[in-house]
Short mmCIF file of C-alpha atoms and ligand atoms in Angstrom, two decimals:
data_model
loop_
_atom_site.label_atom_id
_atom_site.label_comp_id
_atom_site.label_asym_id
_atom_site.label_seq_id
_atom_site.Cartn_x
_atom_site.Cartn_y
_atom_site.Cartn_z
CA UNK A 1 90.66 166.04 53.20
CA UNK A 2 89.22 169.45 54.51
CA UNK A 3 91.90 172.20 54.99
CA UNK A 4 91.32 175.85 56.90
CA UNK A 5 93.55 178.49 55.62
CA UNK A 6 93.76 181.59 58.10
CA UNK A 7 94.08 184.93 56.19
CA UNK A 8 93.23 186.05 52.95
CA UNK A 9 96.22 188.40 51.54
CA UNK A 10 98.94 186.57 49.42
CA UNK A 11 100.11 182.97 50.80
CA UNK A 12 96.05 182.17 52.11
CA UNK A 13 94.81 182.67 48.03
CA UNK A 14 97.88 180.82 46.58
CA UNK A 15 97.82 178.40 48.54
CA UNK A 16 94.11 177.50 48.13
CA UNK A 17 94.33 177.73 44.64
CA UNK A 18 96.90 174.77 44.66
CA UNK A 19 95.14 173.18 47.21
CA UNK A 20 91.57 172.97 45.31
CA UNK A 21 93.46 171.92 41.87
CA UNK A 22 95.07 169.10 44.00
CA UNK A 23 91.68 168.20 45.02
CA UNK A 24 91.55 169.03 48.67
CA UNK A 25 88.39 170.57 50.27
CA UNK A 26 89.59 174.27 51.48
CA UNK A 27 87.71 177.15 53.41
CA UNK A 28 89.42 180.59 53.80
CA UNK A 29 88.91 182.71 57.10
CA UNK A 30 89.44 186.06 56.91
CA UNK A 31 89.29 188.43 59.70
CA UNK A 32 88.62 191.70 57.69
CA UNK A 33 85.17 191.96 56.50
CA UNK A 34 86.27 191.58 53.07
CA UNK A 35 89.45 191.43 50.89
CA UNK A 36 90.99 194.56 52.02
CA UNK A 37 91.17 197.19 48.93
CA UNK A 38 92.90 199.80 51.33
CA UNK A 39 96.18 201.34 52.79
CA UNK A 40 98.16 198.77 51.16
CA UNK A 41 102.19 198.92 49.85
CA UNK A 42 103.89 198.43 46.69
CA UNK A 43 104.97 194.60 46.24
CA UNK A 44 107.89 192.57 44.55
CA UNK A 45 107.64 189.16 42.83
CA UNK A 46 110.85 188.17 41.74
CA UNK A 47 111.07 185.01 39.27
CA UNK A 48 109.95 181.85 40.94
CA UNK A 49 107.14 183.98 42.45
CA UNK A 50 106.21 185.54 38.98
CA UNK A 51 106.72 181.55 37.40
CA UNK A 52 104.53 180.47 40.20
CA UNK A 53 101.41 183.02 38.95
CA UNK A 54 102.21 182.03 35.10
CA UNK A 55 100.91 178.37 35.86
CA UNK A 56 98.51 179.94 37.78
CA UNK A 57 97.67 181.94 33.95
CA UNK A 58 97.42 185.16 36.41
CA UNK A 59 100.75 186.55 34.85
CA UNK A 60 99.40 188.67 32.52
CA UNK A 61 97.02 190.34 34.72
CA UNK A 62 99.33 191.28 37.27
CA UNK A 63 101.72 192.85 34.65
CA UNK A 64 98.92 194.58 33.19
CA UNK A 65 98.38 196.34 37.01
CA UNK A 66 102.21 197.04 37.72
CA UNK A 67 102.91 200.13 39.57
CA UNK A 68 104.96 201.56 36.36
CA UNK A 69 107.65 203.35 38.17
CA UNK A 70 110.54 203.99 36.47
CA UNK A 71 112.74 206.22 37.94
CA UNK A 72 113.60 207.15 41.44
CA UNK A 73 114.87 210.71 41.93
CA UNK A 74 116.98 210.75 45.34
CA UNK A 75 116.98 213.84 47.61
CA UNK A 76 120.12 214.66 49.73
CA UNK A 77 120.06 217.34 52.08
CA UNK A 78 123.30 219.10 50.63
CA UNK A 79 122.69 218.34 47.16
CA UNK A 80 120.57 221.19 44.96
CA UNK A 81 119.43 218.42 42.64
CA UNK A 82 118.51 215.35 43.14
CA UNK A 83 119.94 212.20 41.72
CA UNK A 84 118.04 210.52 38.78
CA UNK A 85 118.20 207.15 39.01
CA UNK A 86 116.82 204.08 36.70
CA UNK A 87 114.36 202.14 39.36
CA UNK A 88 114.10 199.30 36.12
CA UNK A 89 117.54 199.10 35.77
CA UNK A 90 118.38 199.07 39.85
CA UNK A 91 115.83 196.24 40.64
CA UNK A 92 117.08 194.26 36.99
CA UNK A 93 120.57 194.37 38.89
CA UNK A 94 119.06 191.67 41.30
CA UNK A 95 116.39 190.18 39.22
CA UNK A 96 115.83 189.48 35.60
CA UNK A 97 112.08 188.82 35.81
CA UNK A 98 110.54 190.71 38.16
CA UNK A 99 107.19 193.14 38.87
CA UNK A 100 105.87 195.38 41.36
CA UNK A 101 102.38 196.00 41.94
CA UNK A 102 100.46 196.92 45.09
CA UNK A 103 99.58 194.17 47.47
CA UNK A 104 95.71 194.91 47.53
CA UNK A 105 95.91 194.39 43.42
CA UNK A 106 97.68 190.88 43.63
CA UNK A 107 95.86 189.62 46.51
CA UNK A 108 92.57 190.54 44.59
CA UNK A 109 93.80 188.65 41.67
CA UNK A 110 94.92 185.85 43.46
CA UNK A 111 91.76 185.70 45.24
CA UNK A 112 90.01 185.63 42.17
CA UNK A 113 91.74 182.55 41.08
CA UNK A 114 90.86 180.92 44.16
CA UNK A 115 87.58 181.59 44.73
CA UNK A 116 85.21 179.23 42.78
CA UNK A 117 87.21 176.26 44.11
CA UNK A 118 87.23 177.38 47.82
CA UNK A 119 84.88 178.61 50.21
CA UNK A 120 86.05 182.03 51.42
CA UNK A 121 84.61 183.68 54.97
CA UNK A 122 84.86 187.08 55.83
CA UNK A 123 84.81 188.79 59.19
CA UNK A 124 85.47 186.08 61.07
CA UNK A 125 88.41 184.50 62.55
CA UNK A 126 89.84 181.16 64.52
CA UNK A 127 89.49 181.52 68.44
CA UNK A 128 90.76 177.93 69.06
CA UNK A 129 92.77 174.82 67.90
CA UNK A 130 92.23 171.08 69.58
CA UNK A 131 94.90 168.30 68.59
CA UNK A 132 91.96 166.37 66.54
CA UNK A 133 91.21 169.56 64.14
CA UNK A 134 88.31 170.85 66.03
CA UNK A 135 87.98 174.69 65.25
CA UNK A 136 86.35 177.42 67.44
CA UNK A 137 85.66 180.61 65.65
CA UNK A 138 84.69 184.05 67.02
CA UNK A 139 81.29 184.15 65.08
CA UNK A 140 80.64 180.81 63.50
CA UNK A 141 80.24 177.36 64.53
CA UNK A 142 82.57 175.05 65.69
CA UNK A 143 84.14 172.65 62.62
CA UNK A 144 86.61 170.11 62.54
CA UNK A 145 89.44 170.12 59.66
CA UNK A 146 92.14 168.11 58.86
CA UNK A 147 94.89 170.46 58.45
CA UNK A 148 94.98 174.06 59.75
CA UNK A 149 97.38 176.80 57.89
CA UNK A 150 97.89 180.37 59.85
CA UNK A 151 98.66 182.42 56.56
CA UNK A 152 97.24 185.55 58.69
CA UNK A 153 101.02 187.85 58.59
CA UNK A 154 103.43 188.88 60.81
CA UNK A 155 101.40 188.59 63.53
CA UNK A 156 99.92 185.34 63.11
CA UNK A 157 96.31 184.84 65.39
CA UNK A 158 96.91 180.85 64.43
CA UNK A 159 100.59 181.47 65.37
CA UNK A 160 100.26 182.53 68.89
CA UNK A 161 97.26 179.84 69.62
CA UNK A 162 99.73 176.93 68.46
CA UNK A 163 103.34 178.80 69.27
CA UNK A 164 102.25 181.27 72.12
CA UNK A 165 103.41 184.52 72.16
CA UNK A 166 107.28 184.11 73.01
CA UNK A 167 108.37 182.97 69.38
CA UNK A 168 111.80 183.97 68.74
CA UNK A 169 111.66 187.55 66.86
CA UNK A 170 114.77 189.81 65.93
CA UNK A 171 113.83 193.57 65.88
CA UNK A 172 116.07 194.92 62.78
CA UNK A 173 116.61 198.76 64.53
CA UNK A 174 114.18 200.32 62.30
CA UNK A 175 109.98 201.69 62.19
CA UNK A 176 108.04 201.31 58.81
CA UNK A 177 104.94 203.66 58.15
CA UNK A 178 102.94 204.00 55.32
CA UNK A 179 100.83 206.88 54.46
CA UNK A 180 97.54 206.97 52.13
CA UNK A 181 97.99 211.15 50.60
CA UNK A 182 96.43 212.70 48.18
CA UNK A 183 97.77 211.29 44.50
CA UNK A 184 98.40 215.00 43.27
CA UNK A 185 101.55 214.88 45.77
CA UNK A 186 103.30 212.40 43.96
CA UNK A 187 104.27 211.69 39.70
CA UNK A 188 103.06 208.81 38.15
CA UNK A 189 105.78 206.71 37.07
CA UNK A 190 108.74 208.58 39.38
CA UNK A 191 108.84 207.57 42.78
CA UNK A 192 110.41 211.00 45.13
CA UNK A 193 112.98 209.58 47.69
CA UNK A 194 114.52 211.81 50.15
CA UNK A 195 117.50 210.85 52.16
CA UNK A 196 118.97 211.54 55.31
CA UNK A 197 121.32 209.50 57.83
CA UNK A 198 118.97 207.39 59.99
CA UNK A 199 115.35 208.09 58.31
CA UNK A 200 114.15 207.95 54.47
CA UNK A 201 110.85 209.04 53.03
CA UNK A 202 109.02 208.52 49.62
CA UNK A 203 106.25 208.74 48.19
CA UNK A 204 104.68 206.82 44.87
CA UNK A 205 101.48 206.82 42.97
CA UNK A 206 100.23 204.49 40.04
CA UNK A 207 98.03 205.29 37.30
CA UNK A 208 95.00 203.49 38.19
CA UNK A 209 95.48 204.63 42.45
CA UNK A 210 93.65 207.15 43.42
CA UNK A 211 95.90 207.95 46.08
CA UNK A 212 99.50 208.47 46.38
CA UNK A 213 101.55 206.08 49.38
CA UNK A 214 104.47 207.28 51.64
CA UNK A 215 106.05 205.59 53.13
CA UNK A 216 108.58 206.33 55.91
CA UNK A 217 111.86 204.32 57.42
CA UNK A 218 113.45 205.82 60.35
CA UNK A 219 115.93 204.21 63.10
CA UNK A 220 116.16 206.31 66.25
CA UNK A 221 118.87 205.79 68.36
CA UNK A 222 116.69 204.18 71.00
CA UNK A 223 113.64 201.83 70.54
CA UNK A 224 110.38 203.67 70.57
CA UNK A 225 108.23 203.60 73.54
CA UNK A 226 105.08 202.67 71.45
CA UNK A 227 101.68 200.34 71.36
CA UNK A 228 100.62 198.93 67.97
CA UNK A 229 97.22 199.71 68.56
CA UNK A 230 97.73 203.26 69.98
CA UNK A 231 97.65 204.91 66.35
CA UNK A 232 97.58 208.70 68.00
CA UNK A 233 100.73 208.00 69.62
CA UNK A 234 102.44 206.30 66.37
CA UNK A 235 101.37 209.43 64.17
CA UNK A 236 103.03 211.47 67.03
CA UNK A 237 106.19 209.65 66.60
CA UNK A 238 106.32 209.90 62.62
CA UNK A 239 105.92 213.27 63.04
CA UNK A 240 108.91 213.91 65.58
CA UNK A 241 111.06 211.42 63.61
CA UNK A 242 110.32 213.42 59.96
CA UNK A 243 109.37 216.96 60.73
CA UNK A 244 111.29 219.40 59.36
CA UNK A 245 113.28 217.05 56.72
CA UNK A 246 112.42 218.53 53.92
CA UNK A 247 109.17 221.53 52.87
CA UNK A 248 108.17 217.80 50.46
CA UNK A 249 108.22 215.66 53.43
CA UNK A 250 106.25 218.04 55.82
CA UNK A 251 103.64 218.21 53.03
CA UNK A 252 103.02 214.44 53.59
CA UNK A 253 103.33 214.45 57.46
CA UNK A 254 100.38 216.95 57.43
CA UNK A 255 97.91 214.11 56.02
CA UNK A 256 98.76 211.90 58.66
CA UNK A 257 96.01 213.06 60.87
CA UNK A 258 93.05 212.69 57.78
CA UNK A 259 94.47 210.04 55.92
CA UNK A 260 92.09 207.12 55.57
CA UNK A 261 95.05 204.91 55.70
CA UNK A 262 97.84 204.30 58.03
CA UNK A 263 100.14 201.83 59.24
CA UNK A 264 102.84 201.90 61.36
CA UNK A 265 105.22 198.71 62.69
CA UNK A 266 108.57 197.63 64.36
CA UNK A 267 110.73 196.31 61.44
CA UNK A 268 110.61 192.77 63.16
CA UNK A 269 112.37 189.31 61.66
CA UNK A 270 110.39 186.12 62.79
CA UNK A 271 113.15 183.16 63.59
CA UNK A 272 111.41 180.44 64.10
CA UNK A 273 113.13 177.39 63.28
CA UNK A 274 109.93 175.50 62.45
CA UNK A 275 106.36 176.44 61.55
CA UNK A 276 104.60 173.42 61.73
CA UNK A 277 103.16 171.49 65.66
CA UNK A 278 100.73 168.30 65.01
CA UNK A 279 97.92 169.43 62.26
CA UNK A 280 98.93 173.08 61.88
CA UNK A 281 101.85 175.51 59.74
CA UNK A 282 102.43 178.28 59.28
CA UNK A 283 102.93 179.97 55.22
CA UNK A 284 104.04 183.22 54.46
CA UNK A 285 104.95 186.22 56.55
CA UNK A 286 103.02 184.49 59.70
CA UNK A 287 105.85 181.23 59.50
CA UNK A 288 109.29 183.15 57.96
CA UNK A 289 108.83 187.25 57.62
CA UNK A 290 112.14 188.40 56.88
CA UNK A 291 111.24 191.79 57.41
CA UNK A 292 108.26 193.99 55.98
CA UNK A 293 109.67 195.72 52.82
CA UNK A 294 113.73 194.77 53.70
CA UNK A 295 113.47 190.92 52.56
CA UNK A 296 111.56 190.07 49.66
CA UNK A 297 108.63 188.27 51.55
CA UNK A 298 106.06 188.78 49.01
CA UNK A 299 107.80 186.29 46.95
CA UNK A 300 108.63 184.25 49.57
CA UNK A 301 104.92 184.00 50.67
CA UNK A 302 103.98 183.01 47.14
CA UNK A 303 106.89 180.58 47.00
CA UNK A 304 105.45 178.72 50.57
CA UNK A 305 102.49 178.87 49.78
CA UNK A 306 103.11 176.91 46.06
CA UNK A 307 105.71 174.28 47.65
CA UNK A 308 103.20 173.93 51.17
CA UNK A 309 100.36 172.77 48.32
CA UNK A 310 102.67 170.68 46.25
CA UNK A 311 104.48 168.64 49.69
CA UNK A 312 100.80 168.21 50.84
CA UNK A 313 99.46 166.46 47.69
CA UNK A 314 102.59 164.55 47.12
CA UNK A 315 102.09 162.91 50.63
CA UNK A 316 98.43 162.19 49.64
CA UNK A 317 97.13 162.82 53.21
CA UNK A 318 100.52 162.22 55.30
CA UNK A 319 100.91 165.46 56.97
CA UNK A 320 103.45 165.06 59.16
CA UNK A 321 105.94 164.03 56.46
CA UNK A 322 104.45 167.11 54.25
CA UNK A 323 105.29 169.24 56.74
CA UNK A 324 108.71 168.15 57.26
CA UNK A 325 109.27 168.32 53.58
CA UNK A 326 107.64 171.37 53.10
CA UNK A 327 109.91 172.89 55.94
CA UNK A 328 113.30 171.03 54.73
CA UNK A 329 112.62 172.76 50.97
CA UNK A 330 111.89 176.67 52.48
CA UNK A 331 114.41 176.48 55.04
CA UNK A 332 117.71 177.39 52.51
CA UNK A 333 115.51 180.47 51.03
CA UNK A 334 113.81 181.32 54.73
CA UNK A 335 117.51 181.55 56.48
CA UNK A 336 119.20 183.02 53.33
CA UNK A 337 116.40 186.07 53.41
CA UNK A 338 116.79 186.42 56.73
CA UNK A 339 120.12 187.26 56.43
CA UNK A 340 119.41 189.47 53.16
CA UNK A 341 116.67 191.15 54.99
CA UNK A 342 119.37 191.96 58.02
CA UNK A 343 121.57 193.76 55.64
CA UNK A 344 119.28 195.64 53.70
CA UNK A 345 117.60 197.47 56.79
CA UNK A 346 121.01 198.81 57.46
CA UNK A 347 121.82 199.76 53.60
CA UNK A 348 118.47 201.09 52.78
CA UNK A 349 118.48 203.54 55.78
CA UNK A 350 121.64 204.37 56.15
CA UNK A 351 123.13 205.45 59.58
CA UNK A 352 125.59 208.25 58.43
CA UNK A 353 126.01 210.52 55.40
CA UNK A 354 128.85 208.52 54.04
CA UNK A 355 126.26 205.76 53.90
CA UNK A 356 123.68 207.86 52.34
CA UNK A 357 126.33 209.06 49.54
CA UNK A 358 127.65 205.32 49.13
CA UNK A 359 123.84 204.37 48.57
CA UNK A 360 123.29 206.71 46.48
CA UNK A 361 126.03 206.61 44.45
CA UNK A 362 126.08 202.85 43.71
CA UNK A 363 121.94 203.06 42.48
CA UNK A 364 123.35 206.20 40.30
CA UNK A 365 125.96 203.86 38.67
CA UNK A 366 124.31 200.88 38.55
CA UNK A 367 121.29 203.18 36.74
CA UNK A 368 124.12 204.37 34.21
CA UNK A 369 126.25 200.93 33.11
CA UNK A 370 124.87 198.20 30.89
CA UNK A 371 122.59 195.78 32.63
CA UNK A 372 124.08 193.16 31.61
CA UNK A 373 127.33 194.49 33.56
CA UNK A 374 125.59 195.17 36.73
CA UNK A 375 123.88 191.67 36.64
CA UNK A 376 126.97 189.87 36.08
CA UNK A 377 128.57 191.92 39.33
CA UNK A 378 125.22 191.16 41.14
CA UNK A 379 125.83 187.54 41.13
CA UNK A 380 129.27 187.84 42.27
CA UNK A 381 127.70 189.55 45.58
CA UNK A 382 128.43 186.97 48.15
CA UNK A 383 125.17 188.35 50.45
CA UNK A 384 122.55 187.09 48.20
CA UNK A 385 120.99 189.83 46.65
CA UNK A 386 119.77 187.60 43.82
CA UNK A 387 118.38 185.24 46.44
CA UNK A 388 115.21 185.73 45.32
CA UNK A 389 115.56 184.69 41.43
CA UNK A 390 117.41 181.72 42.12
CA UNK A 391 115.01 179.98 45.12
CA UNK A 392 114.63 176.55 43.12
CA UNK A 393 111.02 175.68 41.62
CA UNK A 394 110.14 172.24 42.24
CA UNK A 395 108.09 170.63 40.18
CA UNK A 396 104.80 168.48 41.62
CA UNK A 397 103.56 165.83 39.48
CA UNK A 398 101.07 164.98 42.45
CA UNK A 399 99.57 168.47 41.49
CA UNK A 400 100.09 169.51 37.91
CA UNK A 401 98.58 166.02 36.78
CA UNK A 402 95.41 167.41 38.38
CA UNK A 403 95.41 170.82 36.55
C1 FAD B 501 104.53 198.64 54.90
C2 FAD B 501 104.95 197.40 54.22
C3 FAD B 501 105.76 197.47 53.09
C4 FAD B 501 106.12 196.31 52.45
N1 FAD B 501 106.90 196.39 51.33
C5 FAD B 501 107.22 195.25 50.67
C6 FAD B 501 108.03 195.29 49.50
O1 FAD B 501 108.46 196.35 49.06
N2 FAD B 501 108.29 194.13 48.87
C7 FAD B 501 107.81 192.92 49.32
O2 FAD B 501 108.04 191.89 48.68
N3 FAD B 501 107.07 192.85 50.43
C8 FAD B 501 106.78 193.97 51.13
N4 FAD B 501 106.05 193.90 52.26
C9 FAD B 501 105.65 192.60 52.79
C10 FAD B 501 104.40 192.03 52.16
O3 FAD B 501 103.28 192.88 52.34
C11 FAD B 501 104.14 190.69 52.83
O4 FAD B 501 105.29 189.89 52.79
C12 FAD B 501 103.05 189.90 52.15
O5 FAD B 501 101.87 190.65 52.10
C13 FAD B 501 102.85 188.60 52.96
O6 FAD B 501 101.68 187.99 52.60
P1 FAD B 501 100.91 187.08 53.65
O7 FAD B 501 99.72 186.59 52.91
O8 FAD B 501 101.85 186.10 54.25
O9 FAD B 501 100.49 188.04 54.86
P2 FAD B 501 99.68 189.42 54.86
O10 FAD B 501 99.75 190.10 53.54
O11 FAD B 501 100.13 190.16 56.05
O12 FAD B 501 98.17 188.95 55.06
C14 FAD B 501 97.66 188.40 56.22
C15 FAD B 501 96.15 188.31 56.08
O13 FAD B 501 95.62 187.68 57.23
C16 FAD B 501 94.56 188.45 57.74
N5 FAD B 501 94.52 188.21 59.19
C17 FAD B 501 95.32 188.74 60.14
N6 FAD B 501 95.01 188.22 61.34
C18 FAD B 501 94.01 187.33 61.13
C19 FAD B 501 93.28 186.46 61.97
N7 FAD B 501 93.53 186.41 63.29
N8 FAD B 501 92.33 185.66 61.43
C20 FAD B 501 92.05 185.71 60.08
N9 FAD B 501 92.72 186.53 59.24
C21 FAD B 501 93.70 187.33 59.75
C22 FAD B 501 94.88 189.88 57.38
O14 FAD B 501 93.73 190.70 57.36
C23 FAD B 501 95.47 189.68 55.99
O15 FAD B 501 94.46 189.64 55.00
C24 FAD B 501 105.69 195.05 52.95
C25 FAD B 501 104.89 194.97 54.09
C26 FAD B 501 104.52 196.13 54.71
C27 FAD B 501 103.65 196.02 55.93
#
């Protein structure tokens, strides 16, 4: 069975690597000219995603290229000092096996796992779908596949050939940027947060980065007028929403015109209610995106991506009822995120000073009482913020006897 993946990030790699253990003939398309090594964001894989790389045996080299920060110091505008907080012990409240590491890093590993079993093509990307699997691309030929998987992100190219362009899409209030600056700007190992009602900034390096990341979260009171490809007008609106926060802050927003790196996006919820029409799904942040950096959907995409691979070789072939399966096992995580991912972009940029003092007082005690306390509260929260270590991991005979 031949099987096109669209997009080589996260959920494409995965899932080929499951794919080609279970057998099936995969090719990758990738519209970047080759896996992107550039402007990407610090990551979280929480425990199924992190179980999902140890059968993979990748585990040990994604720990070996976490980001290492350990503490987050939080900036308030009326405070002298800023608050010290534990980052380990804040993100062990909500998981107990988790890492973070920057996306280019894990989709390079992944990758890496993949490749030798699939055939990967770069620059290139699908320009057209027929109901019998024949595939137009912008460069290459036409081929014909069985199956087709969009795992090309939030905004899917397979997606709006099969969906269209009116899919059902929440916009959570809020803009995300992220800013490549120079690494001297930022500490190894500390992550600088400052916080004000209705926009946060911060800014993290790594040891093995050569650059340091901001990254900004702002809600103005009305949506932005704005065009995602109209970067000049984006970096005009960072800069009105963030000037003059802080002397730190306008140190950053001064690279935005050089930096080599920048990205800028509506914080935007996908709500489908399916992801799959005839020979094509959807995996990852192109079928279910909770949110960029508000839901957990790294881990998510790992976690489709695993149980897409697993419902497709237990069906040996029957696609239609690995689809259904596939979509009746992620919806309970996909519609329990969203609504995770819904909370946190009001919580993590608060709207008033009370909420900036109420969020950062509750990561100051959390960083101060035993972990085992602030776990034990964490799973009485009834809003799921453990959703992400306790997504079940089924188990797929139909693909481990093949490993
Ligand atoms: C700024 C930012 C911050 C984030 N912070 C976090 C966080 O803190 N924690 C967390 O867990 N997650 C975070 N995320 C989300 C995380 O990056 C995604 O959930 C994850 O990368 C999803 O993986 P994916 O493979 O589904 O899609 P993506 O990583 O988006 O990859 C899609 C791939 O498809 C390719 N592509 C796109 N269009 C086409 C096309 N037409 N044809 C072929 N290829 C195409 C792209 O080049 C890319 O390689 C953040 C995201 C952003 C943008």
């Amino acid at each position: 069975m031949r099987i096109l993946i669209s997009g080589a990030s996260i959920a494409g790699p995965v899932l080929a690597y499951w794919l080609t253990r279970s057998g099936f003939d995969v090719t990758v398309v990738e519209r970047a000219p080759a896996l992107r090594k550039t402007g990407g964001h610090a990551v979280d894989l929480f425990r199924p995603a992190m179980e999902i790389s140890e059968r993979m045996g990748v585990l040990p080299r994604i720990e070996e290229h976490a980001t290492g920060t350990t503490v987050l110091s939080a900036y308030r505008p009326w405070a002298v000092k800023p608050a010290r907080i534990d980052y380990l012990k804040l993100i062990g409240a909500f998981s107990d096996r988790h890492v973070e590491i920057m996306r280019d890093d894990l989709s390079e590993i992944y990758y890496d796992a993949s490749r030798d079993g699939a055939e990967y093509v770069f620059g290139d990307q699908i320009t057209g779908i027929d109901d019998d699997g024949g595939v137009s691309f912008e460069h290459g030929t036409r081929r014909r596949f069985d199956l087709i998987v969009g795992a090309d992100g939030l905004h899917s190219g397979v997606r709006r050939i099969v969906f269209g362009d009116d899919v059902p899409e929440r916009f959570l209030g809020g803009y995300l940027s992220v800013v490549s600056v120079p690494k001297p700007l930022a500490l190894v190992g500390e992550m600088d947060g400052y916080f004000d009602p209705d926009r946060v900034a911060m800014i993290y390096t790594a040891d093995h980065l050569d650059d340091a990341r901001a990254v900004f979260m702002f809600r103005p009171t009305q949506p932005l007028d704005y065009d995602h490809r109209d970067t000049a007008r984006q970096q005009a609106q960072l800069r009105a929403a963030f000037s003059g926060m802080s002397a730190q802050v306008d140190s950053w927003l001064e690279e935005v015109e050089h930096t080599p790196a920048f990205y800028f996006d509506a914080i935007t919820q996908l709500e489908l209610t399916g992801w799959s029409r005839g020979r094509v799904t959807l995996v990852g942040d192109a079928g279910y995106c909770p949110g960029p950096a508000v839901g957990g959907s790294t881990s998510l995409a790992v976690y489709g991506a695993y149980v897409l691979a697993g419902e497709i070789a237990t069906a040996a072939g029957d696609y239609a009822s690995a689809f259904a399966a596939y979509e009746t096992t992620m919806m309970p995580s996909v519609v329990g995120s969203r609504s995770l991912a819904r909370a946190n972009a009001k919580t993590l940029v608060p709207g008033s000073r009370w909420g900036v003092r109420a969020l950062v007082g509750v990561a100051r005690a959390v960083s101060v009482l035993p972990l085992g306390v602030t776990q034990a509260l964490a799973r009485l929260n009834r809003k799921g913020v453990r959703l992400y270590d306790t997504m079940p991991l089924p188990d797929y005979p139909a693909v481990t006897a093949r490993t």
